[in-house]
CSV table of C-alpha atoms and ligand atoms in Angstrom, one decimal:
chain,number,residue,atom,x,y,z
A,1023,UNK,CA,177.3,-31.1,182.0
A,1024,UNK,CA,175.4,-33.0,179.7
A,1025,UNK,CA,175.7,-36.4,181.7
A,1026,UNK,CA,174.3,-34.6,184.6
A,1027,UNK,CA,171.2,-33.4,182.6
A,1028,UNK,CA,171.1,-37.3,181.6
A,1029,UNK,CA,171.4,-37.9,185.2
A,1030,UNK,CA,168.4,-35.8,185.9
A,1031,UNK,CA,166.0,-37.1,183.5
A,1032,UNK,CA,166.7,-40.6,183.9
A,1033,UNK,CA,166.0,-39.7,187.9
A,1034,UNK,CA,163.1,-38.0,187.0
A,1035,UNK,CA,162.0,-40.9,185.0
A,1036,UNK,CA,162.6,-43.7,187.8
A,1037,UNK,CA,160.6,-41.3,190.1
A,1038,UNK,CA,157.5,-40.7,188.1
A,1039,UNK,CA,157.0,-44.2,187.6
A,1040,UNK,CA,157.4,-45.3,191.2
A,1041,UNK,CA,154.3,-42.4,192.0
A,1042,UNK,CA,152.7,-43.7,188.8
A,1043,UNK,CA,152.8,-47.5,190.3
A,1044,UNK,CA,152.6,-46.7,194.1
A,1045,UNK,CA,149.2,-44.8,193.0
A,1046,UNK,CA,147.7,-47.5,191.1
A,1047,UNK,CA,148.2,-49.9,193.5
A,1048,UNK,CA,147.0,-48.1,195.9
A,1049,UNK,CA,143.8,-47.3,194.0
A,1050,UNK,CA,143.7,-50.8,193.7
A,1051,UNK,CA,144.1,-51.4,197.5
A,1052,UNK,CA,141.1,-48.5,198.2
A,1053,UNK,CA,139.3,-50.3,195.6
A,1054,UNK,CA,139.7,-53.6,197.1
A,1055,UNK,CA,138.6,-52.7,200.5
A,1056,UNK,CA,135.6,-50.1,199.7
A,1057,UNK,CA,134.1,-53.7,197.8
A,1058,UNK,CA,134.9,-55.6,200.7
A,1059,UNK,CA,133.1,-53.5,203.2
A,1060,UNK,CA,129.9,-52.9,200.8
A,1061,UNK,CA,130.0,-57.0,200.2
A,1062,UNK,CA,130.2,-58.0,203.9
A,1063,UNK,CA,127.7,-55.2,205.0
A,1064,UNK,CA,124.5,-57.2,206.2
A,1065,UNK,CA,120.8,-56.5,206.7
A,1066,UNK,CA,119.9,-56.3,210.4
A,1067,UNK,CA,116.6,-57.9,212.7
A,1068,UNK,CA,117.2,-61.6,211.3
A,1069,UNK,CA,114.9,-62.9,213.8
A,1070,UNK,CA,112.2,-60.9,212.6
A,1071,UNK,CA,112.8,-62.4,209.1
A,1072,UNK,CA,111.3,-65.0,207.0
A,1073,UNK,CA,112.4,-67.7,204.7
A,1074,UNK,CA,110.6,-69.9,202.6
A,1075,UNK,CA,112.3,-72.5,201.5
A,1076,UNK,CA,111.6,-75.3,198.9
A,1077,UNK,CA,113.5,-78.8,198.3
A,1078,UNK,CA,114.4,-79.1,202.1
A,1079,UNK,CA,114.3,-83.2,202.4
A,1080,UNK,CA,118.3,-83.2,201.5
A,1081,UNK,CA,120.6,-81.3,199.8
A,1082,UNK,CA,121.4,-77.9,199.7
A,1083,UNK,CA,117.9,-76.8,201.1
A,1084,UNK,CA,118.4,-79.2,204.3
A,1085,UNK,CA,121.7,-77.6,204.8
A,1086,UNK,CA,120.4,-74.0,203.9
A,1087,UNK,CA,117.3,-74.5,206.3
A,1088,UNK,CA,119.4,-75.6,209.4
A,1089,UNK,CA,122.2,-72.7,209.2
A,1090,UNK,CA,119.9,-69.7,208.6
A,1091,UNK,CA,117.6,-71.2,211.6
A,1092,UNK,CA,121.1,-71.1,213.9
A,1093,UNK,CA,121.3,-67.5,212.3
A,1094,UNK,CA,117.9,-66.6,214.0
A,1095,UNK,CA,116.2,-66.2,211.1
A,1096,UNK,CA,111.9,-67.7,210.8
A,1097,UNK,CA,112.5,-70.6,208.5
A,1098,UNK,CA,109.7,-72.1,206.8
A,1099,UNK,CA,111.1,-75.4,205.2
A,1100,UNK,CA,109.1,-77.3,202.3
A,1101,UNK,CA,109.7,-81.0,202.3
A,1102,UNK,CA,108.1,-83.2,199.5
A,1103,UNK,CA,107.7,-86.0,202.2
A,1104,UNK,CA,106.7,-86.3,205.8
A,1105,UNK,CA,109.9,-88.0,206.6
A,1106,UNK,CA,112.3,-85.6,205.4
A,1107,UNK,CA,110.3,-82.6,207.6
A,1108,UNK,CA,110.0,-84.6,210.8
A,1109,UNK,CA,114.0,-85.5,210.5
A,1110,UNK,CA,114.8,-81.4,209.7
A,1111,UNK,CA,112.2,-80.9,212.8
A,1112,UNK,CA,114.3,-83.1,214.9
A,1113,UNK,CA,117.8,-81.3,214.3
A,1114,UNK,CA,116.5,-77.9,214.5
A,1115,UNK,CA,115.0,-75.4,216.7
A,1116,UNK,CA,111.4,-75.0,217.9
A,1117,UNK,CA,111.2,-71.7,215.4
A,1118,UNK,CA,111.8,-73.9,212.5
A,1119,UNK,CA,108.9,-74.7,210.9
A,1120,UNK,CA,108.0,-77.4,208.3
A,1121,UNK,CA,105.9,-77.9,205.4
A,1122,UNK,CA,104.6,-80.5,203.0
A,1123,UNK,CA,105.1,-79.2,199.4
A,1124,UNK,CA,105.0,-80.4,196.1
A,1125,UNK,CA,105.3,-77.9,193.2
A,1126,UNK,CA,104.1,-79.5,190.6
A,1127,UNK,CA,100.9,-79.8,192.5
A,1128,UNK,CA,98.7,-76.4,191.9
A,1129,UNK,CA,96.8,-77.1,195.0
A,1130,UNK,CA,99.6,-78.3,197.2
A,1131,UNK,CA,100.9,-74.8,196.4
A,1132,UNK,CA,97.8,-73.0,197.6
A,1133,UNK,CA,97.9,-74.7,200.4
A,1134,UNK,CA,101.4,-73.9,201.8
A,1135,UNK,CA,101.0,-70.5,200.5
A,1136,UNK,CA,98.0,-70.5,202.8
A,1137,UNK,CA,100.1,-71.9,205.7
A,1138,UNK,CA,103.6,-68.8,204.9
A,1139,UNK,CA,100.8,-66.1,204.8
A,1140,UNK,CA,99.4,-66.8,208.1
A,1141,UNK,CA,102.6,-67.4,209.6
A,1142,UNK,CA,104.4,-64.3,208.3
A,1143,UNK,CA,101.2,-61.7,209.2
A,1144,UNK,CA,101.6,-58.0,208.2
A,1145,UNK,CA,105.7,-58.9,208.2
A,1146,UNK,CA,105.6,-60.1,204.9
A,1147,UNK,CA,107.8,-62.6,203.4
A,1148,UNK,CA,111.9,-61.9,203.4
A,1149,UNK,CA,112.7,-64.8,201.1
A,1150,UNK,CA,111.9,-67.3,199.2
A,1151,UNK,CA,114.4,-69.7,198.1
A,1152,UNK,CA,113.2,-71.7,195.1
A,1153,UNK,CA,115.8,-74.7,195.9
A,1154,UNK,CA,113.6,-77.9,194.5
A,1155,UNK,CA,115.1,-80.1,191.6
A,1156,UNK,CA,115.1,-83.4,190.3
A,1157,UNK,CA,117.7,-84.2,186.9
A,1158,UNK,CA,116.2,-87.3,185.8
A,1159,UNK,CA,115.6,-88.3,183.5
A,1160,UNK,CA,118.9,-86.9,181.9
A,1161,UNK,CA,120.9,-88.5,179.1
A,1162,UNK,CA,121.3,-88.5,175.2
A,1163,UNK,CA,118.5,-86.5,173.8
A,1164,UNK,CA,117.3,-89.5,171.5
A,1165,UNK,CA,116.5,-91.7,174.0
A,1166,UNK,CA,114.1,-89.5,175.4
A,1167,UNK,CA,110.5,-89.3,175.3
A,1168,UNK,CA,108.5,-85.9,175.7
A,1169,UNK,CA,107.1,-87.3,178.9
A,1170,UNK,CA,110.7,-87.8,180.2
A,1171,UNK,CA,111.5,-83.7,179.2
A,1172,UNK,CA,108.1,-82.3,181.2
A,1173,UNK,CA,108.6,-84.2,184.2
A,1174,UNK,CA,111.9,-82.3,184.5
A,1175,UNK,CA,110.5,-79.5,183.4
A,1176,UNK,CA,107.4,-79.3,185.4
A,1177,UNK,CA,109.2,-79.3,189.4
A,1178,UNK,CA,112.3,-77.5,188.3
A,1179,UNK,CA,110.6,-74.7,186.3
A,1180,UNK,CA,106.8,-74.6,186.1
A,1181,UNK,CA,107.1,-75.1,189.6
A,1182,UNK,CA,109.6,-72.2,190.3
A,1183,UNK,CA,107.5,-70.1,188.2
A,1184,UNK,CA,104.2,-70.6,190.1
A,1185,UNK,CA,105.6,-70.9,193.8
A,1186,UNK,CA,107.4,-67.9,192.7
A,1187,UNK,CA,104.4,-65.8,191.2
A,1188,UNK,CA,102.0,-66.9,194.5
A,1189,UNK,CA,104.3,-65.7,197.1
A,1190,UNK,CA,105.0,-62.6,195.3
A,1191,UNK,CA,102.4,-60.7,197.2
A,1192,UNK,CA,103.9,-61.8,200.3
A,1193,UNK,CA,107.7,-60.7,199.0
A,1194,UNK,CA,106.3,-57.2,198.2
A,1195,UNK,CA,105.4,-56.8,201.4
A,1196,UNK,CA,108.6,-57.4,202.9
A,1197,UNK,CA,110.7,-55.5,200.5
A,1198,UNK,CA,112.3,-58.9,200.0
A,1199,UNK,CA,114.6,-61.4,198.2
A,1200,UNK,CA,114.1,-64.4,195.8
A,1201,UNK,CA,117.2,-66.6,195.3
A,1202,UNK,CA,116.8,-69.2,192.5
A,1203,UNK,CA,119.1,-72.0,192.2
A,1204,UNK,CA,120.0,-72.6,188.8
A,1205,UNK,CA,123.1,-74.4,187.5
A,1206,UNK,CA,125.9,-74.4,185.2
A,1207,UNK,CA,124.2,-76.7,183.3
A,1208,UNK,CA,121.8,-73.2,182.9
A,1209,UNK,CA,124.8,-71.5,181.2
A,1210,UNK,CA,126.1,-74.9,179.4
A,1211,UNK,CA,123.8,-77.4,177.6
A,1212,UNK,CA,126.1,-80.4,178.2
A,1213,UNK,CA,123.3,-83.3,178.5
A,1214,UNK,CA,119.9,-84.1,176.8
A,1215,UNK,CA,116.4,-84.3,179.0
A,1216,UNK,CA,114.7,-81.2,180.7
A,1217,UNK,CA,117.7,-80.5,183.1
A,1218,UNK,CA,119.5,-78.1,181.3
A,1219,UNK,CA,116.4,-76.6,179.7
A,1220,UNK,CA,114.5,-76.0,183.2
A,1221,UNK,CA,118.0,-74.3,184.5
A,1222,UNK,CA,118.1,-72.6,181.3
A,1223,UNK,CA,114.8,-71.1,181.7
A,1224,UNK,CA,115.6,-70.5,185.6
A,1225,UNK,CA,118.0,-68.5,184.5
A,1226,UNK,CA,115.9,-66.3,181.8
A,1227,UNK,CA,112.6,-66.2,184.7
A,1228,UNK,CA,115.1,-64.5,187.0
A,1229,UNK,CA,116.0,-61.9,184.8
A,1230,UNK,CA,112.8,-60.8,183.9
A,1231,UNK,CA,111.6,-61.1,187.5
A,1232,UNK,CA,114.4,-59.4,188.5
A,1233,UNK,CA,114.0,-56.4,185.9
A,1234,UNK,CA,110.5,-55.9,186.4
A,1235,UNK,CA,110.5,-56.8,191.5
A,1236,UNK,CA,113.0,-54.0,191.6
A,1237,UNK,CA,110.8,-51.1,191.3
A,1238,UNK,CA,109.0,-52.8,194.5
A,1239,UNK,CA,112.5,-52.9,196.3
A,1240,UNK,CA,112.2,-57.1,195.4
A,1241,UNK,CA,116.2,-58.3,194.9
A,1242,UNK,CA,116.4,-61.3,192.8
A,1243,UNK,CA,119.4,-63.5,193.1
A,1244,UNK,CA,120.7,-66.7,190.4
A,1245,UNK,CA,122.6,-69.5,192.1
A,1246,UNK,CA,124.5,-71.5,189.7
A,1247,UNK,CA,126.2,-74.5,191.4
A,1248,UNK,CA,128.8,-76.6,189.7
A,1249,UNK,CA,128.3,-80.4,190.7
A,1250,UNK,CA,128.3,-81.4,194.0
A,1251,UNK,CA,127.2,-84.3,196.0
A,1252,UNK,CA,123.1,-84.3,196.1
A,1253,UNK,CA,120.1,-85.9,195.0
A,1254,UNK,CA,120.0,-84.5,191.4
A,1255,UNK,CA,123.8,-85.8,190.9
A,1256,UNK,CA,122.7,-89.3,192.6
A,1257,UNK,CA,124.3,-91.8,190.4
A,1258,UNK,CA,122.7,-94.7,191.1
A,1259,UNK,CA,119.3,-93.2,190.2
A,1260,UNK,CA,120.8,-91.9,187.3
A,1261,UNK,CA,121.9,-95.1,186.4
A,1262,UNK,CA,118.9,-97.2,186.7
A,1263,UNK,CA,116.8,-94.3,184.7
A,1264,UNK,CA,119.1,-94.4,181.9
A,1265,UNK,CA,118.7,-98.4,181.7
A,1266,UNK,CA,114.9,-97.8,181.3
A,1267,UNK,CA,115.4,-95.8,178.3
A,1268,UNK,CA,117.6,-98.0,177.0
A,1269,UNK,CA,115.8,-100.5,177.4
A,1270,UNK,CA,112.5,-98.9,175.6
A,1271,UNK,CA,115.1,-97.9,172.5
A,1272,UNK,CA,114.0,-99.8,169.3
A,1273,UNK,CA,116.8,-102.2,168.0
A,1274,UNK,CA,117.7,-99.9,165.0
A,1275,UNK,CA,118.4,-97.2,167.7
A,1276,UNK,CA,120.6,-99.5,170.2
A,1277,UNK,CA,122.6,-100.7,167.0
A,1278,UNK,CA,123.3,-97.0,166.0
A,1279,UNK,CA,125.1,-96.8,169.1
A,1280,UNK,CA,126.0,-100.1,169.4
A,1281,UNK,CA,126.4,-102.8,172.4
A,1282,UNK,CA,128.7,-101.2,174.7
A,1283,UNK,CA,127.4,-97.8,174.6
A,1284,UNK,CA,125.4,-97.4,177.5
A,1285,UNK,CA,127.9,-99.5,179.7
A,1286,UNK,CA,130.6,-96.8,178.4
A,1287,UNK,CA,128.2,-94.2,179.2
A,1288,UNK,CA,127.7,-94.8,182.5
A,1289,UNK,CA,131.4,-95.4,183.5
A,1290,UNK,CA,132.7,-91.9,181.5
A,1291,UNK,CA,130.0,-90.5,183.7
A,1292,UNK,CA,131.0,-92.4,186.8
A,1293,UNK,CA,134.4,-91.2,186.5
A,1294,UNK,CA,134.0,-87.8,185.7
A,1295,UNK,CA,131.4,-87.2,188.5
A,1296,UNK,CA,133.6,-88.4,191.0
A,1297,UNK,CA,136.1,-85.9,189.8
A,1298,UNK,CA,133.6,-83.0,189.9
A,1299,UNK,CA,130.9,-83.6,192.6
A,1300,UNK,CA,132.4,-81.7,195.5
A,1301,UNK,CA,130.8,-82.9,199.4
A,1302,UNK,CA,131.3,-79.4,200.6
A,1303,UNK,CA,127.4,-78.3,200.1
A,1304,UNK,CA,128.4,-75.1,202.4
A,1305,UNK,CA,130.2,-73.3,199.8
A,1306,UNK,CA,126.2,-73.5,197.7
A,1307,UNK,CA,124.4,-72.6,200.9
A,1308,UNK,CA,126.8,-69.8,201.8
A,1309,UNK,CA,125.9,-67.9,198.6
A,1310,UNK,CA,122.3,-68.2,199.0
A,1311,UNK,CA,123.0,-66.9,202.9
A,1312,UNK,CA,124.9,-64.1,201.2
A,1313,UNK,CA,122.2,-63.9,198.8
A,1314,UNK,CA,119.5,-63.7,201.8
A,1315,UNK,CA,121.2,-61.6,204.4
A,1316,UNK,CA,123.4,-58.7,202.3
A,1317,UNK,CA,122.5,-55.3,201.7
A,1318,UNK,CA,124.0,-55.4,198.4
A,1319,UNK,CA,123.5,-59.1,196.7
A,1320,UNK,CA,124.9,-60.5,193.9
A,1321,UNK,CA,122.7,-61.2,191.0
A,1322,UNK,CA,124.7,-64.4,190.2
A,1323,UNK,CA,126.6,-66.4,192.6
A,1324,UNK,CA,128.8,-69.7,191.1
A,1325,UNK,CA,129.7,-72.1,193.4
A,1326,UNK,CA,132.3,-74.4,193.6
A,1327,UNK,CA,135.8,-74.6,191.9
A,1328,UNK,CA,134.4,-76.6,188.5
A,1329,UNK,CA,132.0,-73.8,188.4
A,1330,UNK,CA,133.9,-71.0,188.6
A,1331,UNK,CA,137.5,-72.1,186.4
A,1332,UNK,CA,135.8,-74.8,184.4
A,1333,UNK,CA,131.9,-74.3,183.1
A,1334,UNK,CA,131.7,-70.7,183.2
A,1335,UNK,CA,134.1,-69.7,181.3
A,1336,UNK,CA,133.4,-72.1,179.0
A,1337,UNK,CA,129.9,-71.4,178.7
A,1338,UNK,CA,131.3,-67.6,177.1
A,1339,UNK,CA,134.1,-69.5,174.6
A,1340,UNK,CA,132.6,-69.8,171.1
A,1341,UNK,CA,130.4,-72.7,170.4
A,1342,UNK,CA,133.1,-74.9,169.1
A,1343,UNK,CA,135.2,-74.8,171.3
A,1344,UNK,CA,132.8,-75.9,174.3
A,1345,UNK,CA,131.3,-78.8,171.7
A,1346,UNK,CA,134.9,-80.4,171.7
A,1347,UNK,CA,135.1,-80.2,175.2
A,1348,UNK,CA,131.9,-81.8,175.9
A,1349,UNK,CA,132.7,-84.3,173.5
A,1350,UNK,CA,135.6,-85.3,175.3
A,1351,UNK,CA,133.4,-85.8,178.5
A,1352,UNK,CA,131.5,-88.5,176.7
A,1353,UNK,CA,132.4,-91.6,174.7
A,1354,UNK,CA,131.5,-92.0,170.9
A,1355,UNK,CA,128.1,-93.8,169.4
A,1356,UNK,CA,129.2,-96.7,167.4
A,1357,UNK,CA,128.0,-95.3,164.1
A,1358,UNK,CA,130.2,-92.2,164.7
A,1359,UNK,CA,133.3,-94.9,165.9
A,1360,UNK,CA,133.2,-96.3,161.8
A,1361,UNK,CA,133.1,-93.6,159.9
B,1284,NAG,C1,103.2,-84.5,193.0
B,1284,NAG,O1,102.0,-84.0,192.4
B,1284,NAG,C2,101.9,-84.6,191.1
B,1284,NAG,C3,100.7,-83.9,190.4
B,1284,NAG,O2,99.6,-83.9,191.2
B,1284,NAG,C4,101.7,-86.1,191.2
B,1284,NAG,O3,101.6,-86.7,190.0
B,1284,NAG,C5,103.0,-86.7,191.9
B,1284,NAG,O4,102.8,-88.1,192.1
B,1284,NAG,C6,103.2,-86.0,193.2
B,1284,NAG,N1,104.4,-86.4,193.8
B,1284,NAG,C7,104.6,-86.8,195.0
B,1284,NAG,C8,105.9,-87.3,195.4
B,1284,NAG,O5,103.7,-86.8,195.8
């Protein structure tokens, strides 16, 4: 008797649990798909549409520019040069359209907003896509001049900032969407010079323009890229700027660090790039396409696999923890090497 009211407890037991775990999972499963089909649920008209986008000579603008002109959509493509526009012209379609731009310029600002306005008419402006960067001069804080910080600062924030604040007119009109690419380096001050700082302040513009669009129906989106294979991770130019500082370092300053420093630095760098810097620019672009054509979009996308396992989470672990990380990434001054 009483092993058969055992029986029937334990039973019970096995039973309820099984409901308890089939019923998560499938909450799980419900969950699962009902984010899938709001994430992959897409604005409609592309080809009414228009994108403005900055930085389009290489990089993840070129790349951006040419896939959302085979999506239909009205690009407007910034270039800085005449060369890099008439080789996007070449490879794209006759709606593509190029411009000169360069944002640290206030007038060469007015002058393509001039040129978006007329081109967009009473349709407004769908997106702007505030891609332009440069990262040098980037390297130990000390060697650095103030000039070397505001010329960072100037194209990859100032310039954000006032492209951003001209076009917003336009953006109103369309109900549309900024997408700013920021960085890791935005969540993770790993390197001294503007670079960091500019994607820091990326990051902190976006928030406020993003808090104060979306009464106007404005969707702000943050890009944050780990390191891939573009202009602003170019190692050569890297290289050759850090050798100017160098080179303008009193002696007192070189000996603190010692001969073989900046030959260290650049091969830790070198090697570590190389490990990082992923070719595969699509998996950048394809957020800021996600960005640009989603009813819902993120606020933040990270891109790439350093991003997402690496630099993110480290950016959230405390201070010390991401200091002796960093350190590792970088070889030791010589003043530091005899204590
Ligand atoms: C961009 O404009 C700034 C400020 O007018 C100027 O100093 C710089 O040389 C320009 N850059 C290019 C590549 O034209």
């Amino acid at each position: 008797m009483e092993s058969a009211e055992s029986l029937t407890a334990y039973l019970l037991d096995v039973i309820l649990s099984h409901l308890l775990l089939t019923c998560t999972l499938l909450l799980v499963t419900v969950a699962a798909i009902c984010w899938y089909i709001r994430d992959s649920s897409l604005v409609d008209g592309f080809s009414h549409k228009y994108v403005f986008i900055t930085g389009c000579d290489t990089g993840f603008g070129n790349l951006l520019a040419r896939q959302l002109d085979r999506k239909g959509f009205r690009v407007i493509a910034a270039c800085l040069t005449e060369k890099g526009a008439a080789d996007l012209k070449s490879v794209a379609s006759p709606a593509l359209k190029t411009l000169l731009l360069n944002v640290t310029d206030s007038e060469s600002i007015s002058r393509a907003v001039e040129l978006v306005r007329r081109e967009v008419g009473e349709r407004g402006l769908w997106g702007l896509v505030n891609n332009a960067g440069r990262s040098v001069p980037i390297g130990p804080t000390e060697w650095m001049q103030l000039k070397d910080f505001t010329k960072v600062l100037d194209v990859n924030l100032i310039g954000v900032i006032e492209v951003t604040l001209q076009l917003l007119p336009l953006l109103k009109k369309a109900r549309g969407r900024v997408v700013n690419v920021a960085s890791v380096l935005g969540r993770l001050s790993i390197t001294g010079g503007g670079y960091c700082l500019s994607k820091w302040g990326v990051e902190a513009f976006s928030d406020s323009l993003r808090r104060d669009m979306h009464h106007f129906g404005i969707k702000v989106s943050i890009i944050e890229p780990g390191f891939f294979k573009t202009g602003v991770t170019q190692l050569d130019l890297i290289e050759a700027d850090l050798r100017r500082l160098w080179t303008h370092l009193p002696q007192h300053v070189k000996d603190s660090y010692g001969a073989t420093y900046l030959d260290d630095y650049i091969k830790t760098q070198e090697i570590s790039m190389n490990i990082l810097c992923s070719p595969d620019l699509s998996k950048v672009t394809n957020c800021m396409e996600h960005a640009l054509t989603a009813r819902f979009p993120l606020t933040r996308y990270s891109a790439g696999w350093d991003a997402k396992l690496l630099w993110i989470p480290l950016s959230y672990l405390p201070s010390f923890v991401s200091d002796f990380a960093i350190d590792m990434l970088l070889p030791l001054p010589k003043e530091k090497r005899n204590n």
